[in-house]
PDB file of C-alpha atoms in Angstrom:
ATOM      1  CA  MET T1325    -109.817  23.028  -0.742  1.00 41.00           C
ATOM      2  CA  ARG T1326    -111.148  26.162   0.958  1.00 43.00           C
ATOM      3  CA  ARG T1327    -112.615  29.625  -0.014  1.00 45.00           C
ATOM      4  CA  ASP T1328    -110.970  33.192   0.685  1.00 46.00           C
ATOM      5  CA  GLY T1329    -111.452  36.172   0.378  1.00 44.00           C
ATOM      6  CA  PRO T1330    -115.181  38.179   0.107  1.00 46.00           C
ATOM      7  CA  GLY T1331    -115.268  36.824  -3.972  1.00 46.00           C
ATOM      8  CA  GLY T1332    -114.891  33.268  -2.228  1.00 44.00           C
ATOM      9  CA  ALA T1333    -111.926  32.472  -4.251  1.00 43.00           C
ATOM     10  CA  VAL T1334    -110.791  28.421  -4.261  1.00 40.00           C
ATOM     11  CA  ASP T1335    -107.641  27.915  -3.485  1.00 43.00           C
ATOM     12  CA  HIS T1336    -106.651  24.800  -4.688  1.00 41.00           C
ATOM     13  CA  GLY T1337    -103.134  24.396  -2.430  1.00 43.00           C
ATOM     14  CA  ALA T1338    -104.292  21.416  -0.451  1.00 44.00           C
ATOM     15  CA  THR T1339    -105.690  18.204  -1.826  1.00 42.00           C
ATOM     16  CA  ALA T1340    -107.158  15.519  -0.908  1.00 41.00           C
ATOM     17  CA  SER T1341    -103.848  13.207  -0.326  1.00 42.00           C
ATOM     18  CA  SER T1342    -102.370  16.526   1.615  1.00 43.00           C
ATOM     19  CA  PRO T1343    -104.306  18.712   3.585  1.00 41.00           C
ATOM     20  CA  TYR T1344    -101.898  21.262   2.980  1.00 39.00           C
ATOM     21  CA  ALA T1345    -100.841  23.771   0.877  1.00 41.00           C
ATOM     22  CA  PRO T1346     -97.396  23.242  -1.070  1.00 46.00           C
ATOM     23  CA  VAL T1347     -94.397  24.624  -0.058  1.00 46.00           C
ATOM     24  CA  THR T1348     -93.311  27.568  -2.120  1.00 45.00           C
ATOM     25  CA  SER T1349     -90.535  29.325   0.597  1.00 49.00           C
ATOM     26  CA  ASP T1350     -87.007  27.977   0.175  1.00 50.00           C
ATOM     27  CA  SER T1351     -87.096  27.412   4.066  1.00 53.00           C
ATOM     28  CA  GLY T1352     -90.002  25.769   3.674  1.00 56.00           C
ATOM     29  CA  ARG T1353     -88.690  23.119   1.665  1.00 63.00           C
ATOM     30  CA  TRP T1354     -85.837  22.740   3.947  1.00 70.00           C
ATOM     31  CA  ASP T1355     -87.912  22.446   6.722  1.00 68.00           C
ATOM     32  CA  VAL T1356     -89.960  20.113   5.117  1.00 68.00           C
ATOM     33  CA  ALA T1357     -86.629  17.936   3.613  1.00 69.00           C
ATOM     34  CA  ILE T1358     -85.531  17.810   7.208  1.00 73.00           C
ATOM     35  CA  SER T1359     -88.391  16.435   8.361  1.00 68.00           C
ATOM     36  CA  VAL T1360     -88.416  13.790   5.653  1.00 68.00           C
ATOM     37  CA  ILE T1361     -85.177  12.706   6.753  1.00 70.00           C
ATOM     38  CA  ARG T1362     -85.357  12.786  10.047  1.00 72.00           C
ATOM     39  CA  SER T1363     -88.008  10.991   9.971  1.00 70.00           C
ATOM     40  CA  MET T1364     -86.579   8.043   7.909  1.00 77.00           C
ATOM     41  CA  ARG T1365     -85.710   4.701   9.755  1.00 79.00           C
ATOM     42  CA  TRP T1366     -81.540   5.874  10.470  1.00 82.00           C
ATOM     43  CA  VAL T1367     -80.359   3.151  12.817  1.00 88.00           C
ATOM     44  CA  PRO T1368     -79.773   0.209  10.085  1.00 90.00           C
ATOM     45  CA  LEU T1369     -78.063   2.481   8.052  1.00 92.00           C
ATOM     46  CA  PRO T1370     -74.537   3.105  10.505  1.00 93.00           C
ATOM     47  CA  ILE T1371     -74.423   0.096  12.268  1.00 96.00           C
ATOM     48  CA  PHE T1372     -74.419  -1.970   8.705  1.00 96.00           C
ATOM     49  CA  SER T1373     -72.110   0.336   6.491  1.00 96.00           C
ATOM     50  CA  GLY T1374     -69.940  -0.024   9.598  1.00 96.00           C
ATOM     51  CA  ILE T1375     -70.130  -4.067  10.031  1.00 97.00           C
ATOM     52  CA  GLY T1376     -69.284  -3.645   6.563  1.00 96.00           C
ATOM     53  CA  ALA T1377     -66.266  -1.791   6.373  1.00 97.00           C
ATOM     54  CA  LEU T1378     -64.894  -4.009  10.131  1.00 97.00           C
ATOM     55  CA  VAL T1379     -64.954  -6.995   7.518  1.00 97.00           C
ATOM     56  CA  VAL T1380     -61.815  -5.128   5.754  1.00 96.00           C
ATOM     57  CA  VAL T1381     -60.331  -3.488   8.663  1.00 96.00           C
ATOM     58  CA  VAL T1382     -59.838  -6.675  11.106  1.00 96.00           C
ATOM     59  CA  PRO T1383     -57.901  -8.743   8.894  1.00 95.00           C
ATOM     60  CA  LEU T1384     -55.514  -5.613   8.178  1.00 95.00           C
ATOM     61  CA  LEU T1385     -55.638  -4.546  12.163  1.00 96.00           C
ATOM     62  CA  THR T1386     -54.078  -8.891  12.168  1.00 94.00           C
ATOM     63  CA  GLY T1387     -51.902  -7.912   9.574  1.00 93.00           C
ATOM     64  CA  ALA T1388     -53.254 -10.587   7.237  1.00 91.00           C
ATOM     65  CA  GLN T1389     -51.997 -10.817   3.924  1.00 92.00           C
ATOM     66  CA  PHE T1390     -54.685 -12.652   1.221  1.00 94.00           C
ATOM     67  CA  ALA T1391     -54.211 -13.740  -1.888  1.00 92.00           C
ATOM     68  CA  LEU T1392     -56.113 -11.721  -5.194  1.00 92.00           C
ATOM     69  CA  GLN T1393     -59.266 -14.025  -4.976  1.00 91.00           C
ATOM     70  CA  ASP T1394     -59.104 -13.809  -1.328  1.00 94.00           C
ATOM     71  CA  THR T1395     -59.545  -9.798  -0.924  1.00 95.00           C
ATOM     72  CA  THR T1396     -62.096 -10.009  -3.714  1.00 94.00           C
ATOM     73  CA  LEU T1397     -64.160 -12.278  -1.726  1.00 94.00           C
ATOM     74  CA  THR T1398     -63.507 -10.107   1.280  1.00 96.00           C
ATOM     75  CA  LEU T1399     -64.215  -7.231  -0.589  1.00 95.00           C
ATOM     76  CA  ARG T1400     -67.539  -8.866  -2.061  1.00 95.00           C
ATOM     77  CA  ALA T1401     -68.845  -9.860   1.505  1.00 96.00           C
ATOM     78  CA  GLY T1402     -68.426  -6.408   2.962  1.00 96.00           C
ATOM     79  CA  VAL T1403     -70.330  -4.627   0.286  1.00 96.00           C
ATOM     80  CA  THR T1404     -73.200  -6.983   0.257  1.00 96.00           C
ATOM     81  CA  VAL T1405     -73.211  -6.266   4.550  1.00 97.00           C
ATOM     82  CA  ALA T1406     -73.137  -2.825   3.993  1.00 96.00           C
ATOM     83  CA  VAL T1407     -76.084  -2.613   1.576  1.00 96.00           C
ATOM     84  CA  VAL T1408     -78.357  -4.642   3.876  1.00 95.00           C
ATOM     85  CA  GLY T1409     -78.652  -1.204   5.827  1.00 92.00           C
ATOM     86  CA  ALA T1410     -79.649   0.432   2.853  1.00 92.00           C
ATOM     87  CA  ALA T1411     -82.709  -1.606   2.046  1.00 90.00           C
ATOM     88  CA  PHE T1412     -84.301   0.289   5.625  1.00 89.00           C
ATOM     89  CA  ALA T1413     -83.937   3.292   4.197  1.00 85.00           C
ATOM     90  CA  LEU T1414     -86.964   4.199   2.531  1.00 82.00           C
ATOM     91  CA  ASP T1415     -89.275   2.736   5.538  1.00 79.00           C
ATOM     92  CA  ASP T1416     -91.262   4.832   7.423  1.00 71.00           C
ATOM     93  CA  PRO T1417     -92.267   4.552  10.801  1.00 63.00           C
ATOM     94  CA  ALA T1418     -94.381   7.512  10.864  1.00 57.00           C
ATOM     95  CA  ASP T1419     -95.629   6.381   7.312  1.00 59.00           C
ATOM     96  CA  ASP T1420     -99.036   8.276   7.790  1.00 57.00           C
ATOM     97  CA  MET T1421     -97.770  11.711   8.934  1.00 59.00           C
ATOM     98  CA  THR T1422     -95.167  11.393   5.580  1.00 58.00           C
ATOM     99  CA  ARG T1423     -97.739  11.019   3.383  1.00 61.00           C
ATOM    100  CA  ALA T1424     -99.621  14.094   4.406  1.00 59.00           C
ATOM    101  CA  LEU T1425     -96.759  16.506   4.404  1.00 62.00           C
ATOM    102  CA  PRO T1426     -97.042  18.932   0.893  1.00 64.00           C
ATOM    103  CA  TYR T1427     -94.220  17.155  -0.967  1.00 63.00           C
ATOM    104  CA  PRO T1428     -94.800  14.249  -3.502  1.00 69.00           C
ATOM    105  CA  ARG T1429     -93.778  10.627  -2.454  1.00 70.00           C
ATOM    106  CA  THR T1430     -91.022  10.041  -4.901  1.00 74.00           C
ATOM    107  CA  ARG T1431     -89.205  13.024  -3.703  1.00 77.00           C
ATOM    108  CA  VAL T1432     -89.232  11.695  -0.334  1.00 76.00           C
ATOM    109  CA  LEU T1433     -88.006   8.458  -2.267  1.00 79.00           C
ATOM    110  CA  THR T1434     -85.284  10.349  -3.421  1.00 82.00           C
ATOM    111  CA  LEU T1435     -84.279  11.960  -0.368  1.00 83.00           C
ATOM    112  CA  ARG T1436     -83.601   9.000   1.671  1.00 84.00           C
ATOM    113  CA  ALA T1437     -82.238   6.872  -1.127  1.00 88.00           C
ATOM    114  CA  ALA T1438     -79.798   9.666  -1.140  1.00 89.00           C
ATOM    115  CA  MET T1439     -78.811   9.021   2.819  1.00 90.00           C
ATOM    116  CA  ALA T1440     -78.550   5.165   1.799  1.00 92.00           C
ATOM    117  CA  LEU T1441     -76.438   5.468  -1.110  1.00 94.00           C
ATOM    118  CA  VAL T1442     -74.293   8.425   1.374  1.00 94.00           C
ATOM    119  CA  ALA T1443     -73.711   6.080   4.198  1.00 94.00           C
ATOM    120  CA  VAL T1444     -73.205   3.098   1.805  1.00 96.00           C
ATOM    121  CA  ALA T1445     -70.461   4.892  -0.090  1.00 96.00           C
ATOM    122  CA  LEU T1446     -68.609   5.608   2.869  1.00 97.00           C
ATOM    123  CA  SER T1447     -68.230   2.141   3.599  1.00 97.00           C
ATOM    124  CA  CYS T1448     -67.174   1.342   0.730  1.00 96.00           C
ATOM    125  CA  ALA T1449     -64.660   3.790   0.178  1.00 96.00           C
ATOM    126  CA  VAL T1450     -63.200   2.713   3.224  1.00 96.00           C
ATOM    127  CA  GLN T1451     -62.846  -1.096   2.251  1.00 96.00           C
ATOM    128  CA  TYR T1452     -61.797   0.057  -1.598  1.00 95.00           C
ATOM    129  CA  ALA T1453     -58.898   2.139  -0.270  1.00 95.00           C
ATOM    130  CA  LEU T1454     -57.788  -0.269   2.174  1.00 95.00           C
ATOM    131  CA  ALA T1455     -58.191  -3.359   0.224  1.00 94.00           C
ATOM    132  CA  PRO T1456     -54.871  -3.185  -1.613  1.00 93.00           C
ATOM    133  CA  LEU T1457     -53.559  -3.224   1.920  1.00 94.00           C
ATOM    134  CA  ILE T1458     -54.281  -6.646   3.062  1.00 94.00           C
ATOM    135  CA  THR T1459     -53.297  -8.119  -0.666  1.00 93.00           C
ATOM    136  CA  ALA T1460     -50.336  -9.848  -0.510  1.00 90.00           C
ATOM    137  CA  PRO T1461     -47.580  -7.245  -2.475  1.00 89.00           C
ATOM    138  CA  GLY T1462     -47.442  -8.038  -6.633  1.00 84.00           C
ATOM    139  CA  GLN T1463     -51.040  -8.876  -6.997  1.00 84.00           C
ATOM    140  CA  PRO T1464     -52.828  -5.589  -8.149  1.00 85.00           C
ATOM    141  CA  LEU T1465     -56.272  -5.633  -7.378  1.00 87.00           C
ATOM    142  CA  PRO T1466     -58.405  -3.848 -10.352  1.00 88.00           C
ATOM    143  CA  LEU T1467     -60.912  -2.036  -8.045  1.00 87.00           C
ATOM    144  CA  MET T1468     -62.250   0.055 -11.042  1.00 87.00           C
ATOM    145  CA  GLY T1469     -63.428  -3.505 -12.503  1.00 88.00           C
ATOM    146  CA  LEU T1470     -65.735  -4.473  -9.369  1.00 93.00           C
ATOM    147  CA  LEU T1471     -67.163  -0.646  -8.787  1.00 93.00           C
ATOM    148  CA  LEU T1472     -69.812  -1.898 -10.779  1.00 94.00           C
ATOM    149  CA  GLU T1473     -70.800  -4.495  -8.169  1.00 95.00           C
ATOM    150  CA  PRO T1474     -71.657  -2.055  -4.973  1.00 95.00           C
ATOM    151  CA  VAL T1475     -73.758   0.295  -7.054  1.00 95.00           C
ATOM    152  CA  THR T1476     -76.186  -2.333  -8.681  1.00 96.00           C
ATOM    153  CA  LEU T1477     -76.759  -4.364  -5.520  1.00 96.00           C
ATOM    154  CA  THR T1478     -76.942  -1.032  -3.923  1.00 95.00           C
ATOM    155  CA  ALA T1479     -79.714   0.035  -6.742  1.00 94.00           C
ATOM    156  CA  TRP T1480     -81.301  -3.484  -6.915  1.00 94.00           C
ATOM    157  CA  THR T1481     -81.986  -3.090  -2.874  1.00 94.00           C
ATOM    158  CA  LEU T1482     -83.566   0.690  -2.677  1.00 92.00           C
ATOM    159  CA  THR T1483     -85.726  -0.610  -5.985  1.00 90.00           C
ATOM    160  CA  ALA T1484     -86.523  -3.674  -4.211  1.00 89.00           C
ATOM    161  CA  ALA T1485     -87.409  -1.099  -0.979  1.00 87.00           C
ATOM    162  CA  ALA T1486     -88.691   1.156  -2.893  1.00 84.00           C
ATOM    163  CA  ALA T1487     -91.618  -1.084  -4.511  1.00 82.00           C
ATOM    164  CA  ALA T1488     -92.309  -2.726  -1.401  1.00 78.00           C
ATOM    165  CA  THR T1489     -92.752   0.884   0.361  1.00 70.00           C
ATOM    166  CA  GLY T1490     -95.314   1.677  -1.985  1.00 61.00           C
ATOM    167  CA  ARG T1491     -97.425  -0.733  -1.094  1.00 59.00           C
ATOM    168  CA  ARG T1492     -97.230  -0.924   2.579  1.00 56.00           C
ATOM    169  CA  SER T1493     -98.940   1.627   4.318  1.00 52.00           C
ATOM    170  CA  GLU T1494     -96.769   1.021   7.179  1.00 54.00           C
ATOM    171  CA  GLY T1495     -93.235   1.831   5.659  1.00 57.00           C
ATOM    172  CA  THR T1496     -91.616  -1.607   6.071  1.00 68.00           C
ATOM    173  CA  GLY T1497     -89.928  -2.135   2.646  1.00 71.00           C
ATOM    174  CA  GLY T1498     -86.439  -3.974   4.584  1.00 77.00           C
ATOM    175  CA  VAL T1499     -88.412  -6.900   5.475  1.00 79.00           C
ATOM    176  CA  ALA T1500     -88.902  -7.170   1.550  1.00 82.00           C
ATOM    177  CA  ALA T1501     -85.535  -6.004   0.183  1.00 88.00           C
ATOM    178  CA  VAL T1502     -83.157  -7.951   2.421  1.00 91.00           C
ATOM    179  CA  PRO T1503     -84.395 -11.103   1.080  1.00 92.00           C
ATOM    180  CA  LEU T1504     -84.114 -10.316  -2.594  1.00 92.00           C
ATOM    181  CA  LEU T1505     -80.269  -8.722  -1.493  1.00 94.00           C
ATOM    182  CA  VAL T1506     -79.597 -12.176  -0.173  1.00 93.00           C
ATOM    183  CA  LEU T1507     -81.468 -14.172  -2.864  1.00 93.00           C
ATOM    184  CA  LEU T1508     -80.128 -12.164  -5.574  1.00 93.00           C
ATOM    185  CA  VAL T1509     -75.767 -12.610  -3.694  1.00 93.00           C
ATOM    186  CA  LEU T1510     -76.217 -16.363  -3.548  1.00 92.00           C
ATOM    187  CA  GLY T1511     -78.012 -16.791  -6.740  1.00 89.00           C
ATOM    188  CA  ALA T1512     -75.031 -15.120  -7.996  1.00 87.00           C
ATOM    189  CA  ALA T1513     -72.819 -16.676  -6.400  1.00 84.00           C
ATOM    190  CA  PHE T1514     -74.023 -20.486  -7.219  1.00 86.00           C
ATOM    191  CA  LEU T1515     -73.841 -19.017 -11.106  1.00 85.00           C
ATOM    192  CA  PRO T1516     -71.979 -21.817 -13.284  1.00 84.00           C
ATOM    193  CA  ASN T1517     -68.742 -19.714 -14.528  1.00 79.00           C
ATOM    194  CA  ARG T1518     -70.160 -18.747 -17.927  1.00 82.00           C
ATOM    195  CA  LEU T1519     -73.000 -17.146 -16.539  1.00 85.00           C
ATOM    196  CA  SER T1520     -71.621 -15.739 -13.567  1.00 86.00           C
ATOM    197  CA  LEU T1521     -71.835 -12.443 -12.085  1.00 91.00           C
ATOM    198  CA  PHE T1522     -69.317 -12.533  -8.945  1.00 91.00           C
ATOM    199  CA  ALA T1523     -66.977 -14.175 -11.599  1.00 89.00           C
ATOM    200  CA  GLU T1524     -63.086 -14.034 -10.793  1.00 88.00           C
ATOM    201  CA  LEU T1525     -60.711 -11.429 -11.800  1.00 89.00           C
ATOM    202  CA  PHE T1526     -58.489 -12.416 -15.047  1.00 88.00           C
ATOM    203  CA  THR T1527     -60.195 -14.665 -16.345  1.00 87.00           C
ATOM    204  CA  PRO T1528     -62.134 -14.882 -19.485  1.00 88.00           C
ATOM    205  CA  GLU T1529     -65.492 -14.171 -17.985  1.00 90.00           C
ATOM    206  CA  PHE T1530     -64.577 -11.637 -16.160  1.00 91.00           C
ATOM    207  CA  PRO T1531     -65.696  -8.783 -18.872  1.00 91.00           C
ATOM    208  CA  ALA T1532     -68.958 -10.471 -19.629  1.00 92.00           C
ATOM    209  CA  SER T1533     -69.918 -10.207 -15.930  1.00 92.00           C
ATOM    210  CA  ARG T1534     -70.161  -6.611 -16.141  1.00 93.00           C
ATOM    211  CA  TRP T1535     -71.842  -6.293 -18.769  1.00 94.00           C
ATOM    212  CA  ARG T1536     -74.276  -8.524 -17.094  1.00 93.00           C
ATOM    213  CA  TRP T1537     -73.705  -6.441 -13.828  1.00 95.00           C
ATOM    214  CA  GLY T1538     -74.748  -3.340 -16.509  1.00 95.00           C
ATOM    215  CA  VAL T1539     -78.262  -4.396 -17.984  1.00 95.00           C
ATOM    216  CA  LEU T1540     -79.036  -5.439 -13.966  1.00 95.00           C
ATOM    217  CA  LEU T1541     -78.455  -2.136 -13.238  1.00 95.00           C
ATOM    218  CA  LEU T1542     -80.244  -0.379 -15.829  1.00 95.00           C
ATOM    219  CA  THR T1543     -82.993  -2.669 -15.023  1.00 94.00           C
ATOM    220  CA  CYS T1544     -83.761  -1.489 -11.718  1.00 91.00           C
ATOM    221  CA  ALA T1545     -83.019   2.099 -13.354  1.00 90.00           C
ATOM    222  CA  LEU T1546     -85.705   1.883 -15.701  1.00 90.00           C
ATOM    223  CA  TRP T1547     -87.600   0.152 -13.325  1.00 86.00           C
ATOM    224  CA  ARG T1548     -87.299   3.378 -10.607  1.00 77.00           C
ATOM    225  CA  VAL T1549     -88.170   6.082 -13.602  1.00 78.00           C
ATOM    226  CA  THR T1550     -91.080   3.881 -14.830  1.00 79.00           C
ATOM    227  CA  THR T1551     -93.091   2.810 -11.098  1.00 70.00           C
ATOM    228  CA  ARG T1552     -95.769   4.969  -9.572  1.00 60.00           C
ATOM    229  CA  ASP T1553     -96.487   6.078  -6.206  1.00 54.00           C
ATOM    230  CA  ASN T1554     -97.460   2.106  -5.413  1.00 49.00           C
ATOM    231  CA  GLY T1555     -94.238   0.740  -6.821  1.00 51.00           C
ATOM    232  CA  LEU T1556     -95.387  -0.820  -9.860  1.00 52.00           C
ATOM    233  CA  PRO T1557     -94.466  -0.032 -13.389  1.00 51.00           C
ATOM    234  CA  PRO T1558     -97.495   1.524 -15.394  1.00 53.00           C
ATOM    235  CA  LEU T1559     -98.078  -2.356 -17.071  1.00 47.00           C
ATOM    236  CA  LEU T1560     -97.476  -4.604 -14.041  1.00 49.00           C
ATOM    237  CA  GLN T1561     -99.744  -1.902 -12.286  1.00 50.00           C
ATOM    238  CA  ARG T1562    -102.710  -3.077 -15.402  1.00 49.00           C
ATOM    239  CA  LEU T1563    -101.968  -6.792 -14.966  1.00 48.00           C
ATOM    240  CA  ARG T1564    -102.740  -6.730 -11.719  1.00 48.00           C
ATOM    241  CA  GLY T1565    -106.107  -4.477 -12.578  1.00 50.00           C
ATOM    242  CA  VAL T1566    -104.344  -1.496 -10.789  1.00 47.00           C
ATOM    243  CA  ASN T1567    -105.579   1.829 -12.223  1.00 51.00           C
ATOM    244  CA  PRO T1568    -102.147   3.767 -13.297  1.00 47.00           C
ATOM    245  CA  GLY T1569    -103.357   6.750 -12.294  1.00 45.00           C
ATOM    246  CA  ARG T1570    -104.221   6.475  -8.997  1.00 45.00           C
TER     247      ARG T1570
END
């Protein structure tokens, strides 16, 4: 807050959390947005997205022809690897400087999450496009039925990273998000068939597993739309003794 002019008018543009006045011009908004994107941790995104795609590309280059269930397992492995990169997208090595920008914290996380979604989507698009080529002839692969899995895994990972990032000043949400992703995948893999998330294709359990993925995706979405800057919903903040208005 500062005083201007002969009358000592008060300018409320600056706040305690951000010493700069809000950006009002379109060019200023773009400059801030680019700064936010450039300061994110970029390296894991292309590395893990590329490795995820290679999980499908390598069998294609070797001329492998998988049975339907083997192709499904290969896709799920490749998708999981690609999603690992998204866990680090919300990390910010320059977190203290980013918090001083005239940009809402939720918008910062949204921009970086969008970059992660683009990288994971490109990797999954390559994998899904090549999957029929490594599947033995006469075995149709219902790719649309599997699409819910990478979407939910990415949402789960970004939600975990956002929750951890909001509570760590150094912005190391990936350290917490990756173990949670591994825990979800391993837990889903070892569940009994009637509760499985990774159900086999064309089995009675497969349609029910899509509903379970949908519930998990909805839970992640609800968590994100109800969270504050510290990464926790108001109810959990009250249980932890934190003022939700902070």
